[in-house]
Tab-separated table of C-alpha atoms and ligand atoms in Angstrom:
chain	number	residue	atom	x	y	z
A	1	MET	CA	79.199	35.614	-48.951
A	2	TYR	CA	77.530	32.825	-46.969
A	3	LYS	CA	77.822	29.323	-48.428
A	4	VAL	CA	74.678	27.192	-48.384
A	5	ALA	CA	74.444	23.474	-49.266
A	6	VAL	CA	71.006	22.702	-50.680
A	7	PHE	CA	70.200	18.992	-50.271
A	8	SER	CA	67.563	16.914	-52.115
A	9	SER	CA	67.533	19.613	-54.748
A	10	LYS	CA	65.582	19.188	-57.953
A	11	LYS	CA	65.623	21.352	-61.058
A	12	TYR	CA	62.635	23.310	-59.803
A	13	ASP	CA	64.288	24.011	-56.402
A	14	GLN	CA	67.366	25.339	-58.147
A	15	GLN	CA	65.278	27.440	-60.544
A	16	PHE	CA	63.223	29.176	-57.847
A	17	LEU	CA	66.025	29.556	-55.285
A	18	GLU	CA	68.401	31.065	-57.882
A	19	GLN	CA	65.660	33.323	-59.246
A	20	PHE	CA	65.040	34.899	-55.833
A	21	ASN	CA	68.720	34.976	-54.779
A	22	GLN	CA	69.634	37.470	-57.491
A	23	GLY	CA	72.027	40.047	-56.068
A	24	GLY	CA	71.618	38.227	-52.755
A	25	GLN	CA	74.123	37.302	-50.105
A	26	LEU	CA	74.020	33.548	-50.526
A	27	ASP	CA	76.348	31.268	-52.456
A	28	LEU	CA	74.049	28.319	-53.173
A	29	HIS	CA	75.437	24.839	-53.960
A	30	PHE	CA	72.913	22.238	-55.077
A	31	PHE	CA	73.213	18.559	-54.191
A	32	GLU	CA	70.753	16.012	-55.545
A	33	SER	CA	71.455	13.645	-52.631
A	34	ARG	CA	69.354	13.571	-49.519
A	35	LEU	CA	71.099	14.725	-46.340
A	36	SER	CA	71.843	11.642	-44.222
A	37	ARG	CA	74.638	10.061	-42.221
A	38	GLN	CA	76.122	8.886	-45.526
A	39	THR	CA	76.080	12.290	-47.226
A	40	VAL	CA	76.657	14.722	-44.358
A	41	GLU	CA	80.346	15.050	-45.359
A	42	LEU	CA	79.157	17.130	-48.312
A	43	ALA	CA	78.275	19.904	-45.852
A	44	GLN	CA	81.917	20.613	-44.962
A	45	GLY	CA	82.843	24.221	-45.668
A	46	PHE	CA	79.239	25.510	-45.604
A	47	GLN	CA	77.638	27.833	-43.052
A	48	ALA	CA	74.092	26.600	-43.675
A	49	VAL	CA	72.317	23.588	-45.108
A	50	CYS	CA	68.893	23.662	-46.705
A	51	VAL	CA	66.766	20.489	-46.541
A	52	PHE	CA	63.346	19.110	-47.503
A	53	VAL	CA	60.824	16.614	-46.114
A	54	ASN	CA	62.792	13.378	-46.460
A	55	ASP	CA	66.277	14.528	-45.464
A	56	VAL	CA	67.460	12.909	-42.252
A	57	VAL	CA	68.489	15.482	-39.665
A	58	ASP	CA	69.040	13.241	-36.647
A	59	HIS	CA	71.396	13.513	-33.664
A	60	HIS	CA	74.372	12.076	-35.562
A	61	VAL	CA	73.899	14.334	-38.596
A	62	LEU	CA	73.527	17.431	-36.388
A	63	GLU	CA	76.635	16.507	-34.424
A	64	GLN	CA	78.584	16.227	-37.692
A	65	LEU	CA	77.156	19.519	-38.975
A	66	HIS	CA	78.258	21.155	-35.724
A	67	THR	CA	81.833	19.910	-36.144
A	68	PHE	CA	81.838	21.281	-39.722
A	69	GLY	CA	80.775	24.718	-38.411
A	70	VAL	CA	77.284	24.635	-39.936
A	71	ASN	CA	75.165	27.052	-37.881
A	72	VAL	CA	71.830	26.938	-39.649
A	73	VAL	CA	69.538	24.206	-40.983
A	74	ALA	CA	66.815	25.717	-43.149
A	75	LEU	CA	63.816	23.531	-43.926
A	76	ARG	CA	62.114	24.491	-47.153
A	77	CYS	CA	58.867	22.942	-45.893
A	78	ALA	CA	56.466	23.311	-42.973
A	79	GLY	CA	56.620	19.884	-41.250
A	80	PHE	CA	59.696	19.084	-39.155
A	81	ASN	CA	59.148	15.485	-38.040
A	82	ASN	CA	62.442	14.501	-39.734
A	83	LEU	CA	64.464	16.612	-37.311
A	84	ASP	CA	65.914	16.083	-33.805
A	85	LEU	CA	65.137	19.457	-32.201
A	86	LYS	CA	66.725	18.501	-28.887
A	87	ALA	CA	70.021	17.700	-30.609
A	88	ALA	CA	69.826	20.953	-32.583
A	89	ARG	CA	69.614	22.891	-29.309
A	90	GLN	CA	72.430	20.799	-27.828
A	91	PHE	CA	74.733	21.622	-30.758
A	92	ASN	CA	73.541	25.223	-30.975
A	93	ILE	CA	72.343	24.840	-34.556
A	94	LYS	CA	69.484	27.133	-35.505
A	95	ILE	CA	66.586	25.522	-37.326
A	96	CYS	CA	64.075	27.472	-39.375
A	97	ARG	CA	61.206	26.451	-41.639
A	98	VAL	CA	58.585	27.848	-43.993
A	99	PRO	CA	55.523	27.668	-41.755
A	100	GLU	CA	53.048	28.839	-44.360
A	101	TYR	CA	53.644	28.930	-48.086
A	102	SER	CA	50.278	28.109	-49.524
A	103	PRO	CA	47.835	26.178	-47.377
A	104	GLU	CA	45.447	26.459	-50.326
A	105	ALA	CA	47.864	24.479	-52.530
A	106	VAL	CA	47.637	21.456	-50.216
A	107	ALA	CA	43.918	21.985	-49.527
A	108	GLU	CA	43.096	22.091	-53.249
A	109	HIS	CA	45.185	18.957	-53.831
A	110	THR	CA	43.334	17.211	-50.991
A	111	VAL	CA	39.977	18.053	-52.541
A	112	GLY	CA	41.338	17.056	-55.963
A	113	ILE	CA	42.174	13.594	-54.617
A	114	LEU	CA	38.741	13.362	-53.012
A	115	LEU	CA	36.966	14.326	-56.251
A	116	THR	CA	39.131	11.902	-58.222
A	117	LEU	CA	37.937	9.104	-55.956
A	118	SER	CA	34.323	10.257	-55.775
A	119	ARG	CA	33.956	10.715	-59.570
A	120	LYS	CA	36.656	8.284	-60.807
A	121	PHE	CA	38.387	10.881	-62.994
A	122	HIS	CA	41.519	8.720	-63.163
A	123	LYS	CA	39.543	5.911	-64.806
A	124	ALA	CA	37.378	8.152	-67.001
A	125	TYR	CA	40.473	9.868	-68.454
A	126	TRP	CA	41.849	6.602	-69.845
A	127	ARG	CA	38.472	5.299	-71.020
A	128	VAL	CA	37.677	8.326	-73.137
A	129	ARG	CA	41.163	8.287	-74.697
A	130	GLU	CA	40.365	4.758	-75.877
A	131	ASN	CA	36.990	5.842	-77.287
A	132	ASN	CA	35.260	3.860	-74.556
A	133	PHE	CA	32.325	6.019	-73.561
A	134	ALA	CA	30.512	3.395	-71.474
A	135	LEU	CA	29.696	4.574	-67.957
A	136	ASP	CA	29.564	1.172	-66.246
A	137	GLY	CA	31.898	1.180	-63.274
A	138	LEU	CA	32.178	4.971	-63.171
A	139	MET	CA	29.258	5.663	-60.836
A	140	GLY	CA	30.368	8.062	-58.144
A	141	PHE	CA	28.914	9.675	-55.056
A	142	ASN	CA	28.022	13.251	-54.129
A	143	LEU	CA	30.115	15.175	-51.645
A	144	HIS	CA	27.118	17.426	-50.981
A	145	GLY	CA	25.482	16.394	-47.704
A	146	LYS	CA	28.300	14.058	-46.636
A	147	THR	CA	29.897	14.343	-43.188
A	148	ILE	CA	33.600	15.028	-43.447
A	149	GLY	CA	35.870	14.601	-40.435
A	150	VAL	CA	38.910	16.856	-40.482
A	151	ILE	CA	41.705	15.953	-38.063
A	152	GLY	CA	43.877	19.035	-37.496
A	153	THR	CA	42.378	22.479	-38.073
A	154	GLY	CA	45.515	24.544	-38.621
A	155	LYS	CA	46.239	26.420	-41.826
A	156	ILE	CA	45.745	23.544	-44.291
A	157	GLY	CA	42.834	22.015	-42.375
A	158	LEU	CA	41.067	25.385	-42.349
A	159	ALA	CA	41.639	25.988	-46.072
A	160	THR	CA	40.286	22.485	-46.792
A	161	ILE	CA	37.247	23.033	-44.572
A	162	LYS	CA	36.359	26.270	-46.377
A	163	ILE	CA	36.292	24.422	-49.716
A	164	LEU	CA	34.286	21.515	-48.291
A	165	LEU	CA	31.708	23.818	-46.720
A	166	GLY	CA	31.285	25.311	-50.191
A	167	PHE	CA	30.412	21.824	-51.477
A	168	GLY	CA	27.638	21.601	-48.881
A	169	CYS	CA	29.368	19.070	-46.613
A	170	GLN	CA	28.831	18.799	-42.851
A	171	VAL	CA	32.276	19.337	-41.369
A	172	HIS	CA	33.203	17.720	-38.044
A	173	CYS	CA	36.661	18.522	-36.710
A	174	TYR	CA	39.075	17.346	-34.086
A	175	ASP	CA	42.059	19.348	-32.829
A	176	PRO	CA	43.449	19.614	-29.274
A	177	TYR	CA	43.741	23.369	-29.926
A	178	PRO	CA	40.378	24.338	-31.486
A	179	ASN	CA	40.091	27.407	-33.690
A	180	PRO	CA	37.040	29.406	-32.454
A	181	ASP	CA	36.553	31.031	-35.900
A	182	LEU	CA	35.720	27.648	-37.363
A	183	GLN	CA	32.408	27.326	-35.562
A	184	THR	CA	31.220	30.625	-37.035
A	185	LEU	CA	32.009	29.240	-40.492
A	186	GLY	CA	29.664	26.310	-39.879
A	187	ALA	CA	32.010	23.485	-38.861
A	188	LYS	CA	31.797	21.839	-35.439
A	189	TYR	CA	34.334	20.298	-33.098
A	190	VAL	CA	33.698	16.751	-31.860
A	191	THR	CA	35.748	14.163	-29.974
A	192	LEU	CA	38.108	12.014	-32.013
A	193	ASP	CA	35.934	8.948	-31.363
A	194	ASP	CA	32.814	10.781	-32.572
A	195	LEU	CA	34.688	11.991	-35.639
A	196	PHE	CA	35.677	8.386	-36.409
A	197	SER	CA	32.158	7.023	-35.939
A	198	GLN	CA	30.199	9.841	-37.664
A	199	SER	CA	32.300	10.664	-40.722
A	200	ASP	CA	31.707	9.427	-44.249
A	201	ILE	CA	35.050	10.902	-45.235
A	202	ILE	CA	38.098	11.543	-43.011
A	203	SER	CA	40.887	13.914	-44.017
A	204	LEU	CA	44.143	14.236	-42.066
A	205	HIS	CA	45.749	17.655	-41.548
A	206	CYS	CA	47.685	17.316	-38.297
A	207	PRO	CA	51.471	17.107	-37.978
A	208	LEU	CA	53.284	13.823	-37.391
A	209	THR	CA	54.272	13.685	-33.707
A	210	PRO	CA	54.580	10.819	-31.199
A	211	ASP	CA	50.908	11.546	-30.323
A	212	THR	CA	49.626	11.357	-33.888
A	213	LYS	CA	51.752	8.483	-35.215
A	214	HIS	CA	49.339	5.845	-36.565
A	215	ILE	CA	46.327	7.905	-35.480
A	216	ILE	CA	44.598	5.772	-38.121
A	217	ASP	CA	45.253	2.203	-36.973
A	218	SER	CA	43.078	-0.908	-36.725
A	219	GLU	CA	41.500	0.335	-33.476
A	220	ALA	CA	40.501	3.618	-35.138
A	221	LEU	CA	39.258	1.772	-38.240
A	222	ALA	CA	37.022	-0.410	-36.058
A	223	LYS	CA	35.185	2.738	-34.912
A	224	MET	CA	34.551	4.009	-38.457
A	225	LYS	CA	31.585	3.551	-40.787
A	226	THR	CA	31.870	0.751	-43.310
A	227	GLY	CA	32.843	2.277	-46.632
A	228	VAL	CA	34.643	5.257	-45.054
A	229	VAL	CA	36.817	7.371	-47.360
A	230	ILE	CA	40.252	8.224	-45.927
A	231	ILE	CA	42.432	10.982	-47.360
A	232	ASN	CA	45.967	11.653	-46.091
A	233	THR	CA	47.897	14.573	-47.547
A	234	SER	CA	49.719	15.315	-44.297
A	235	ARG	CA	52.433	12.800	-43.332
A	236	GLY	CA	52.620	9.090	-44.118
A	237	GLY	CA	53.277	8.047	-40.513
A	238	LEU	CA	49.786	9.160	-39.498
A	239	VAL	CA	48.368	5.947	-40.903
A	240	ASP	CA	49.346	2.374	-40.175
A	241	SER	CA	49.700	1.009	-43.703
A	242	ASN	CA	49.202	-2.619	-42.665
A	243	ALA	CA	45.944	-1.758	-40.893
A	244	ILE	CA	44.858	0.223	-43.964
A	245	ILE	CA	45.509	-2.763	-46.231
A	246	GLY	CA	43.407	-4.913	-43.877
A	247	GLY	CA	40.646	-2.279	-44.006
A	248	LEU	CA	40.718	-2.211	-47.806
A	249	LYS	CA	40.622	-6.001	-48.064
A	250	SER	CA	37.638	-6.242	-45.704
A	251	ARG	CA	35.940	-3.301	-47.528
A	252	LYS	CA	35.749	-1.339	-44.277
A	253	ILE	CA	37.529	1.382	-46.240
A	254	GLY	CA	35.557	2.366	-49.341
A	255	PHE	CA	38.216	4.605	-50.851
A	256	LEU	CA	41.722	5.700	-49.929
A	257	GLY	CA	43.554	8.766	-51.239
A	258	LEU	CA	47.176	9.419	-50.317
A	259	ASP	CA	49.716	12.089	-51.141
A	260	VAL	CA	52.127	10.818	-48.488
A	261	TYR	CA	53.321	7.395	-47.424
A	262	GLU	CA	55.168	6.243	-44.314
A	263	LEU	CA	58.210	4.898	-46.206
A	264	GLU	CA	58.056	7.454	-49.007
A	265	SER	CA	61.678	8.534	-48.547
A	266	GLU	CA	62.746	5.416	-50.479
A	267	LEU	CA	60.342	6.170	-53.342
A	268	PHE	CA	58.984	9.660	-53.777
A	269	PHE	CA	60.542	12.512	-55.771
A	270	GLU	CA	62.540	10.054	-57.938
A	271	ASP	CA	61.844	8.457	-61.320
A	272	LEU	CA	61.885	4.743	-60.493
A	273	SER	CA	60.001	3.664	-63.604
A	274	ASP	CA	62.849	1.327	-64.688
A	275	ASP	CA	63.470	-0.045	-61.184
A	276	ILE	CA	61.927	-2.940	-59.274
A	277	VAL	CA	60.183	-1.396	-56.293
A	278	GLN	CA	61.061	-3.436	-53.211
A	279	ASP	CA	58.357	-2.047	-50.923
A	280	ASP	CA	55.651	-4.739	-50.868
A	281	ILE	CA	53.252	-2.657	-48.787
A	282	PHE	CA	53.306	0.218	-51.251
A	283	THR	CA	52.937	-2.066	-54.251
A	284	ARG	CA	50.006	-3.818	-52.528
A	285	LEU	CA	48.316	-0.447	-51.980
A	286	LEU	CA	48.639	0.277	-55.706
A	287	THR	CA	46.741	-2.894	-56.603
A	288	PHE	CA	43.429	-1.742	-55.087
A	289	PRO	CA	41.000	-0.212	-57.594
A	290	ASN	CA	39.671	2.167	-54.938
A	291	VAL	CA	43.060	3.653	-53.998
A	292	PHE	CA	44.511	6.777	-55.604
A	293	ILE	CA	48.050	7.904	-54.739
A	294	THR	CA	50.087	10.959	-55.680
A	295	GLY	CA	53.781	11.305	-54.793
A	296	HIS	CA	53.857	14.137	-52.219
A	297	GLN	CA	52.698	16.708	-54.688
A	298	GLY	CA	50.331	18.740	-52.502
A	299	PHE	CA	52.758	21.646	-52.076
A	300	PHE	CA	53.774	21.693	-55.728
A	301	THR	CA	52.268	24.843	-57.221
A	302	GLU	CA	54.094	27.798	-58.712
A	303	GLU	CA	52.706	30.105	-56.026
A	304	ALA	CA	53.905	27.815	-53.248
A	305	LEU	CA	57.384	27.361	-54.739
A	306	ILE	CA	57.835	31.132	-55.013
A	307	THR	CA	56.945	31.626	-51.340
A	308	ILE	CA	59.098	28.664	-50.273
A	309	ALA	CA	62.132	30.105	-52.116
A	310	GLN	CA	61.629	33.663	-50.838
A	311	THR	CA	61.030	32.631	-47.211
A	312	THR	CA	63.874	30.088	-47.168
A	313	LEU	CA	66.438	32.582	-48.520
A	314	ASP	CA	65.204	35.239	-46.126
A	315	ASN	CA	65.369	32.819	-43.157
A	316	ILE	CA	68.967	31.822	-43.947
A	317	GLU	CA	70.203	35.379	-44.505
A	318	THR	CA	68.490	36.606	-41.338
A	319	LEU	CA	69.919	33.854	-39.152
A	320	LEU	CA	73.445	33.901	-40.587
A	321	SER	CA	73.632	37.640	-40.094
A	322	GLY	CA	72.700	37.138	-36.428
A	323	LYS	CA	69.229	38.701	-36.548
A	324	ASP	CA	65.993	37.375	-35.023
A	325	CYS	CA	63.987	35.151	-37.333
A	326	ASP	CA	60.216	34.653	-36.925
A	327	ASN	CA	60.417	31.202	-38.484
A	328	LEU	CA	62.904	29.766	-35.993
A	329	ILE	CA	61.834	26.436	-34.461
A	330	ALA	CA	65.003	25.639	-32.492
B	1	NAD	P1	49.486	23.838	-38.764
B	1	NAD	O1	50.549	23.817	-37.720
B	1	NAD	O2	48.933	25.150	-39.199
B	1	NAD	O3	48.236	22.954	-38.255
B	1	NAD	C1	48.371	21.701	-37.662
B	1	NAD	C2	47.186	21.532	-36.727
B	1	NAD	O4	47.223	20.203	-36.222
B	1	NAD	C3	47.224	22.493	-35.528
B	1	NAD	O5	45.983	23.177	-35.408
B	1	NAD	C4	47.445	21.557	-34.344
B	1	NAD	O6	46.797	22.008	-33.158
B	1	NAD	C5	46.808	20.274	-34.862
B	1	NAD	N1	47.204	19.095	-34.100
B	1	NAD	C6	48.332	18.893	-33.370
B	1	NAD	N2	48.256	17.686	-32.766
B	1	NAD	C7	47.058	17.142	-33.114
B	1	NAD	C8	46.406	15.929	-32.798
B	1	NAD	N3	46.944	15.025	-31.952
B	1	NAD	N4	45.192	15.690	-33.337
B	1	NAD	C9	44.610	16.597	-34.173
B	1	NAD	N5	45.181	17.778	-34.488
B	1	NAD	C10	46.393	18.030	-33.968
B	1	NAD	O7	50.056	23.017	-39.987
B	1	NAD	P2	49.559	23.056	-41.499
B	1	NAD	O8	50.312	24.090	-42.243
B	1	NAD	O9	48.082	23.076	-41.528
B	1	NAD	O10	50.117	21.650	-42.015
B	1	NAD	C11	49.582	20.434	-41.540
B	1	NAD	C12	50.470	19.302	-41.992
B	1	NAD	O11	50.373	19.180	-43.422
B	1	NAD	C13	51.979	19.517	-41.763
B	1	NAD	O12	52.356	19.100	-40.461
B	1	NAD	C14	52.602	18.663	-42.820
B	1	NAD	O13	52.828	17.383	-42.256
B	1	NAD	C15	51.527	18.535	-43.891
B	1	NAD	N6	51.911	19.154	-45.183
B	1	NAD	C16	51.832	18.401	-46.312
B	1	NAD	C17	52.169	18.960	-47.539
B	1	NAD	C18	52.102	18.185	-48.829
B	1	NAD	O14	52.729	18.593	-49.813
B	1	NAD	N7	51.347	17.105	-48.895
B	1	NAD	C19	52.592	20.286	-47.589
B	1	NAD	C20	52.635	21.030	-46.416
B	1	NAD	C21	52.299	20.458	-45.203
């Protein structure tokens, strides 16, 4: 039986992975710790490790995994910006991921954040619980008729666009690899500069790469409409948080919705309610009345977790038994 060390594991990871491993080949061991240089020793004696978005799989960690005889690193997510692919090839470690588990889960969360900001649901919820039925301060804005700029038109971008077209939005997109089907749906491709200058709302759905790091910075903000709404459910590093804070203070940004944050690995997925958060940028973001943040929750639906568990187990079994795996990235 193959031994697999599952890092950054939560109760729900354990529940779904065990449920779909019944009668399976894998001997799963769950570690709450993130994989990092400090914790890599835990992987001794395993053939595979399974990691999530904030585990650190850099050159040093891969070198250590190689010396321990770990042959497979299985990501139970789609993005792989936390991984040194070159080092994985160098140490002959196979890397697989779950390329598509439920684009709709993230798309629906994106639109949920947008509607929360546009109709102030987060404020209305508390008001009504306190028997305060006054509407002052709750005035919103329609999405119907607004121009929405979508950066990245892959699986999640496309699912988001379909919902937004249903709301009656004009959708302008930017992607270096355009999807021809999108035009027939009613969206149109524009240059990135035109997307910045024409959009009332901008939603990010591209991966984090050296090209896209800080794609929203002060230079990009300068090109945008005053009062622009920015939504990022993709990866925190796509936006320059300091520039965003400047944009919020000057009111260039009308509303900001985030499900991801550049330094989220120190915060997200943990209960820190009794701690003193040391990240002054994050705490500053929380002080703005027009900012709404969720803690990397876009993927978190039952349907998505089932697919993540099934695909991850299948990827590991396939690779450890020496077969070809469609979800191999290195
Ligand atoms: P995908 O690979 O299907 O699509 C990504 C798209 O981005 C592709 O069409 C690609 O051509 C495009 N792209 C690449 N470079 C670009 C650039 N410089 N500018 C604009 N577009 C560019 O990926 P996906 O499944 O749609 O996921 C998108 C991202 O969403 C992932 O990379 C991940 O970071 C994020 N994600 C977040 C959550 C969450 O829980 N919040 C869950 C899953 C994925």
